[in-house]
Amino acid sequence: MLSPMDKEAVIEALEEIAVLLELKGENPFKTRAYVNAGRTLERWEGDLKRWVAEERLGEIKGFGEALQQKVSELVSTGKLGYLEDLRASVPAGLIEMLDLPGLGPKKIKALNKELEIVTVEALEEACQAGKVASLSGFGAKTQQKILDGIEFRRRYASHHRVDKALALAETFLDRLRSHPDVIRCSIAGSLRRHKEVIGDVDFLVSAKESAAIIAFFTEQAEVESIIAAGETKSSVIVAGGIQADLRVVSDREFPFALAYFTGSKEHNIVMRQRAIQRGLRLNEYGLFRSTEETRDAELLEECATEEEIFAKLELPYIPPELREDHGEFESAEANDLPRLIEWTELRGSLHNHSNWSDGRQTLEEIIAHCQDLGCDYWAVTDHSKSSFQANGLDAVRLRKQIKTIESLNNGLESEGAAFRLFTGSEVDILSEGTLDFDNELLSELEVVVASVHQGFTQSEAQLTKRFIAAAENPFVHMLGHLSGRLLLEREPYAVNQKAVIDACAETGTWIELNASPYRFDLDWRLWRYAKKKGVRCVINCDAHRAEHAGFLRLGAGIARKGWLSKDDVVNTQSQDSLRKALALKRASQGS
DNA sequence: GCCGTTTTCGGCCCGACTGTTTTCAGTCG
């Protein structure tokens, strides 16, 4: 007997249908109907099984007869005949080809029909044999582009971690700013929206004359190859394999182009629709008083900034991080957008390592660096004994570290310094759900983070139970990197994150937003849920070396994306009020 | 495949660039 499908599995099935339909060359609007249905379900919070049983799916916008039938079948039987037929009719290799630049559904379909190609390997062979160039609609350049794409995919993943993308972006942005013809310039795209991983880096520039800027951009030393260089638009690949796109517009167009190229695509669609509803037309060049296609300056609504565009569409300013069509329009209309946290409001990090375990710096070096940065406090939470791979501390070494930190703090106090190092531990949650230290030792620490570092191949039920058990321990202040994912490297643990969040809400346990660009864990998509449940966030560097203190800024970007305000984040508090909160957490749960 | 106070058909966001054509289709964002 097949088990009935949950919401996530249904969403995956709908997305798969959309991809397969696209490859079959179906009506693109039919394809979009499946994409939209998946997106709607992602944000929908009802009980899917119940709605299917009560035959209420039709009440959800975008669910017509066909989708109601398919989702009902999926939910009640765990499978879908329509999808199985589709899968059988489209070779898996064709889906893979969609990732290659220059290949879309039409060209893939032609390759399949004319040359009977069904795998990427066969495609590569056909290109090398020169067979692809002779197909109608293809040519030598297309063939070479496909070969380059296959080679590129081997060398690099198509996505990049934010720290890498940001380093590139800031270097290029500085240079663009210094160019005499540049009037305004900005990062756009997913990097401006603070996504957790970046596909490419988008730059937008306003200038009176574009050719010189395009040339300047493509001539940068880091540029490895030029994909495109037109009048107003250029794409390059820089060292390390990141694609960077530049658009040059007039200064009058700048705010419209900035809004457009910041996206997301889904957010832009709603913005355009709002324009149409008001008898206007919005594109990257302007907001026009005509629904006809036009760039007529006479019909232009002048806007000097993005704020003014939102105002013309009767909205308050929506910060880039929220532009995902994840409820920002509803919230903006109700004038209920949160005032998002600023990274400068963070006063320190509560999960970090020293050279006592697997960190690089000594306690003294950490103090000096954090004081330089202007932090009010910093917790040293080295690994516990079971993390022997990370040189975890046993009880004897930990007690010795506590004494050492106390002595360093006494030194700071006698100097009249306000900064303090907090004692702590990142204590392992063991496979049975118990902690690596007993409560007596934990009670001697100022900050306790509980994390999973072993046994993460357990079942979802087991892992979830372990986290909940840790949250229920009164000496645990917060849970560390809950999903355990390593971006672009390792999938999350099988853990029911919402169930753990619920348990944290019950027990008053905080949850870490691990600000390492390798993790960004919890995911930003879960913070609104946590916030609604009253669970507080701690933005932690998980620093293993001095420069990781800079992760606070990246973590704040993800927190903003999760709709968090200063008051939702524990480590925006002063040292005194944080001490009280740390103590209160234990007192309230102990009683 | 969905939708509708202009409702059962016809539209669904829209423009730039490339490569292949000889005026435009496909891809991309």
Short mmCIF file of N, CA and C (backbone and C1' of nucleotides) in Angstrom, two decimals, chain A residues 27 29 32 34 62 64 67 101-102 104 107 138-139 142 228-229 232 260 272 285, chain B residues 1-4 11-21 25-29:
data_model
loop_
_atom_site.label_atom_id
_atom_site.label_comp_id
_atom_site.label_asym_id
_atom_site.label_seq_id
_atom_site.Cartn_x
_atom_site.Cartn_y
_atom_site.Cartn_z
N ASN A 27 1.79 24.15 -24.57
CA ASN A 27 1.40 25.54 -24.37
C ASN A 27 2.07 26.08 -23.09
N PHE A 29 1.50 28.49 -21.26
CA PHE A 29 0.60 28.94 -20.19
C PHE A 29 0.04 27.77 -19.40
N ARG A 32 2.80 27.05 -17.08
CA ARG A 32 2.81 28.02 -15.99
C ARG A 32 1.73 27.72 -14.95
N TYR A 34 0.89 24.91 -13.79
CA TYR A 34 1.44 23.95 -12.83
C TYR A 34 2.48 24.61 -11.92
N GLY A 62 -6.31 29.28 -8.62
CA GLY A 62 -5.40 28.62 -9.55
C GLY A 62 -5.63 27.12 -9.64
N GLY A 64 -8.09 24.66 -10.88
CA GLY A 64 -9.28 24.34 -11.64
C GLY A 64 -9.54 22.84 -11.57
N LEU A 67 -6.32 20.40 -12.07
CA LEU A 67 -5.39 20.38 -10.94
C LEU A 67 -6.03 19.76 -9.70
N PRO A 101 23.45 26.40 -21.19
CA PRO A 101 23.11 27.72 -21.74
C PRO A 101 22.84 27.64 -23.24
N GLY A 102 21.85 28.36 -23.67
CA GLY A 102 21.53 28.38 -25.10
C GLY A 102 20.57 27.29 -25.51
N GLY A 104 17.02 25.55 -24.88
CA GLY A 104 15.69 25.61 -24.26
C GLY A 104 14.88 24.46 -24.79
N LYS A 107 14.91 23.83 -28.81
CA LYS A 107 16.15 23.30 -29.39
C LYS A 107 16.38 21.85 -28.92
N PHE A 138 20.40 25.65 -36.09
CA PHE A 138 21.65 25.56 -35.34
C PHE A 138 22.79 26.02 -36.25
N GLY A 139 23.97 26.20 -35.67
CA GLY A 139 25.13 26.55 -36.47
C GLY A 139 26.38 26.24 -35.69
N THR A 142 26.45 27.80 -32.10
CA THR A 142 25.57 27.11 -31.16
C THR A 142 26.21 25.80 -30.70
N ALA A 228 28.56 38.06 -23.93
CA ALA A 228 27.81 39.00 -24.75
C ALA A 228 28.27 40.41 -24.44
N ALA A 229 28.33 41.25 -25.46
CA ALA A 229 28.66 42.65 -25.26
C ALA A 229 27.92 43.46 -26.29
N THR A 232 23.86 48.00 -24.63
CA THR A 232 23.48 48.37 -23.26
C THR A 232 23.63 47.21 -22.30
N TYR A 260 13.38 46.59 -11.68
CA TYR A 260 13.16 45.48 -12.60
C TYR A 260 14.22 44.40 -12.44
N ARG A 272 3.86 44.64 -12.25
CA ARG A 272 3.32 44.97 -13.57
C ARG A 272 1.79 44.90 -13.57
N TYR A 285 12.13 50.57 -18.31
CA TYR A 285 12.43 51.93 -18.76
C TYR A 285 11.57 52.99 -18.10
P DG B 1 -4.51 19.85 -18.87
"O5'" DG B 1 -4.39 21.35 -18.30
"C5'" DG B 1 -3.50 21.58 -17.26
"C4'" DG B 1 -3.89 22.86 -16.57
"C3'" DG B 1 -5.40 23.02 -16.32
"O3'" DG B 1 -5.55 23.52 -15.00
"C1'" DG B 1 -4.58 24.87 -17.57
P DC B 2 -6.94 23.88 -14.37
"O5'" DC B 2 -6.87 25.47 -14.34
"C5'" DC B 2 -5.78 26.09 -13.68
"C4'" DC B 2 -5.99 27.59 -13.65
"C3'" DC B 2 -7.42 27.99 -13.24
"O3'" DC B 2 -7.36 28.96 -12.22
"C1'" DC B 2 -6.84 28.97 -15.35
P DC B 3 -8.72 29.39 -11.54
"O5'" DC B 3 -9.04 30.76 -12.28
"C5'" DC B 3 -8.05 31.77 -12.39
"C4'" DC B 3 -8.60 32.89 -13.25
"C3'" DC B 3 -10.08 33.18 -12.94
"O3'" DC B 3 -10.19 34.49 -12.40
"C1'" DC B 3 -9.67 32.95 -15.31
P DG B 4 -11.53 34.82 -11.60
"O5'" DG B 4 -12.24 35.83 -12.61
"C5'" DG B 4 -11.52 36.91 -13.21
"C4'" DG B 4 -12.42 37.56 -14.24
"C3'" DG B 4 -13.87 37.68 -13.77
"O3'" DG B 4 -14.38 38.99 -13.99
"C1'" DG B 4 -13.76 36.36 -15.76
P DG B 11 -6.40 37.70 -27.66
"O5'" DG B 11 -5.57 38.07 -26.34
"C5'" DG B 11 -6.16 38.90 -25.35
"C4'" DG B 11 -5.73 38.44 -23.98
"C3'" DG B 11 -4.21 38.30 -23.82
"O3'" DG B 11 -3.79 39.10 -22.74
"C1'" DG B 11 -5.33 36.39 -22.97
P DC B 12 -2.20 39.39 -22.52
"O5'" DC B 12 -1.81 38.36 -21.36
"C5'" DC B 12 -2.37 38.54 -20.05
"C4'" DC B 12 -2.07 37.31 -19.25
"C3'" DC B 12 -0.56 36.98 -19.21
"O3'" DC B 12 -0.12 36.97 -17.87
"C1'" DC B 12 -1.87 35.05 -19.66
P DC B 13 1.43 37.25 -17.51
"O5'" DC B 13 1.68 38.70 -18.12
"C5'" DC B 13 1.50 39.85 -17.28
"C4'" DC B 13 2.55 40.86 -17.62
"C3'" DC B 13 2.70 41.09 -19.12
"O3'" DC B 13 2.88 42.49 -19.34
"C1'" DC B 13 4.78 40.44 -18.21
P DC B 14 2.85 43.02 -20.83
"O5'" DC B 14 4.39 43.10 -21.19
"C5'" DC B 14 5.25 43.89 -20.39
"C4'" DC B 14 6.65 43.72 -20.88
"C3'" DC B 14 6.84 43.84 -22.41
"O3'" DC B 14 7.85 44.78 -22.64
"C1'" DC B 14 7.98 41.98 -21.58
P DG B 15 7.94 45.54 -24.02
"O5'" DG B 15 9.51 45.64 -24.23
"C5'" DG B 15 10.31 46.20 -23.20
"C4'" DG B 15 11.68 45.58 -23.25
"C3'" DG B 15 12.37 45.68 -24.61
"O3'" DG B 15 13.69 46.12 -24.39
"C1'" DG B 15 12.38 43.44 -23.85
P DA B 16 14.66 46.50 -25.58
"O5'" DA B 16 15.86 45.50 -25.34
"C5'" DA B 16 16.54 45.51 -24.08
"C4'" DA B 16 17.69 44.54 -24.12
"C3'" DA B 16 18.55 44.66 -25.39
"O3'" DA B 16 19.91 44.53 -25.01
"C1'" DA B 16 17.57 42.48 -25.24
P DC B 17 21.06 44.73 -26.05
"O5'" DC B 17 21.43 43.23 -26.40
"C5'" DC B 17 21.78 42.35 -25.34
"C4'" DC B 17 21.99 40.97 -25.91
"C3'" DC B 17 22.81 40.95 -27.20
"O3'" DC B 17 23.93 40.11 -27.00
"C1'" DC B 17 20.80 39.68 -27.43
P DT B 18 25.04 39.99 -28.12
"O5'" DT B 18 24.66 38.56 -28.70
"C5'" DT B 18 24.44 37.48 -27.80
"C4'" DT B 18 24.07 36.24 -28.58
"C3'" DT B 18 24.90 36.05 -29.85
"O3'" DT B 18 25.49 34.77 -29.82
"C1'" DT B 18 22.55 35.95 -30.32
P DG B 19 26.55 34.35 -30.93
"O5'" DG B 19 25.61 33.55 -31.93
"C5'" DG B 19 24.80 32.50 -31.41
"C4'" DG B 19 23.87 32.01 -32.48
"C3'" DG B 19 24.56 31.74 -33.83
"O3'" DG B 19 24.05 30.52 -34.34
"C1'" DG B 19 22.78 33.26 -34.13
P DT B 20 24.79 29.81 -35.48
"O5'" DT B 20 23.69 29.86 -36.62
"C5'" DT B 20 22.43 29.25 -36.37
"C4'" DT B 20 21.36 29.96 -37.14
"C3'" DT B 20 21.58 29.92 -38.65
"O3'" DT B 20 20.66 28.99 -39.24
"C1'" DT B 20 20.81 32.05 -37.89
P DT B 21 20.60 28.91 -40.75
"O5'" DT B 21 19.30 29.77 -40.98
"C5'" DT B 21 19.23 30.66 -42.06
"C4'" DT B 21 18.23 31.73 -41.76
"C3'" DT B 21 17.99 32.65 -42.95
"O3'" DT B 21 16.96 32.10 -43.76
"C1'" DT B 21 18.42 33.95 -41.00
P DA B 25 9.45 34.30 -36.16
"O5'" DA B 25 10.03 32.98 -35.51
"C5'" DA B 25 10.83 32.08 -36.30
"C4'" DA B 25 11.79 31.36 -35.38
"C3'" DA B 25 11.15 30.86 -34.09
"O3'" DA B 25 11.64 29.56 -33.83
"C1'" DA B 25 12.95 32.34 -33.59
P DG B 26 11.15 28.72 -32.59
"O5'" DG B 26 12.32 28.94 -31.54
"C5'" DG B 26 13.65 28.60 -31.91
"C4'" DG B 26 14.58 29.00 -30.79
"C3'" DG B 26 14.09 28.60 -29.39
"O3'" DG B 26 15.11 27.83 -28.81
"C1'" DG B 26 14.77 30.89 -29.45
P DT B 27 15.00 27.27 -27.33
"O5'" DT B 27 15.77 28.37 -26.48
"C5'" DT B 27 17.10 28.72 -26.85
"C4'" DT B 27 17.58 29.84 -25.97
"C3'" DT B 27 17.34 29.64 -24.47
"O3'" DT B 27 18.59 29.66 -23.81
"C1'" DT B 27 16.72 31.82 -25.16
P DC B 28 18.74 29.35 -22.26
"O5'" DC B 28 18.67 30.81 -21.62
"C5'" DC B 28 19.61 31.79 -22.02
"C4'" DC B 28 19.25 33.11 -21.39
"C3'" DC B 28 18.85 33.01 -19.90
"O3'" DC B 28 19.85 33.64 -19.12
"C1'" DC B 28 17.37 34.43 -21.13
P DG B 29 19.88 33.48 -17.54
"O5'" DG B 29 19.22 34.82 -17.03
"C5'" DG B 29 19.72 36.06 -17.50
"C4'" DG B 29 18.71 37.13 -17.18
"C3'" DG B 29 18.19 37.06 -15.74
"O3'" DG B 29 18.23 38.34 -15.16
"C1'" DG B 29 16.40 37.15 -17.26
#
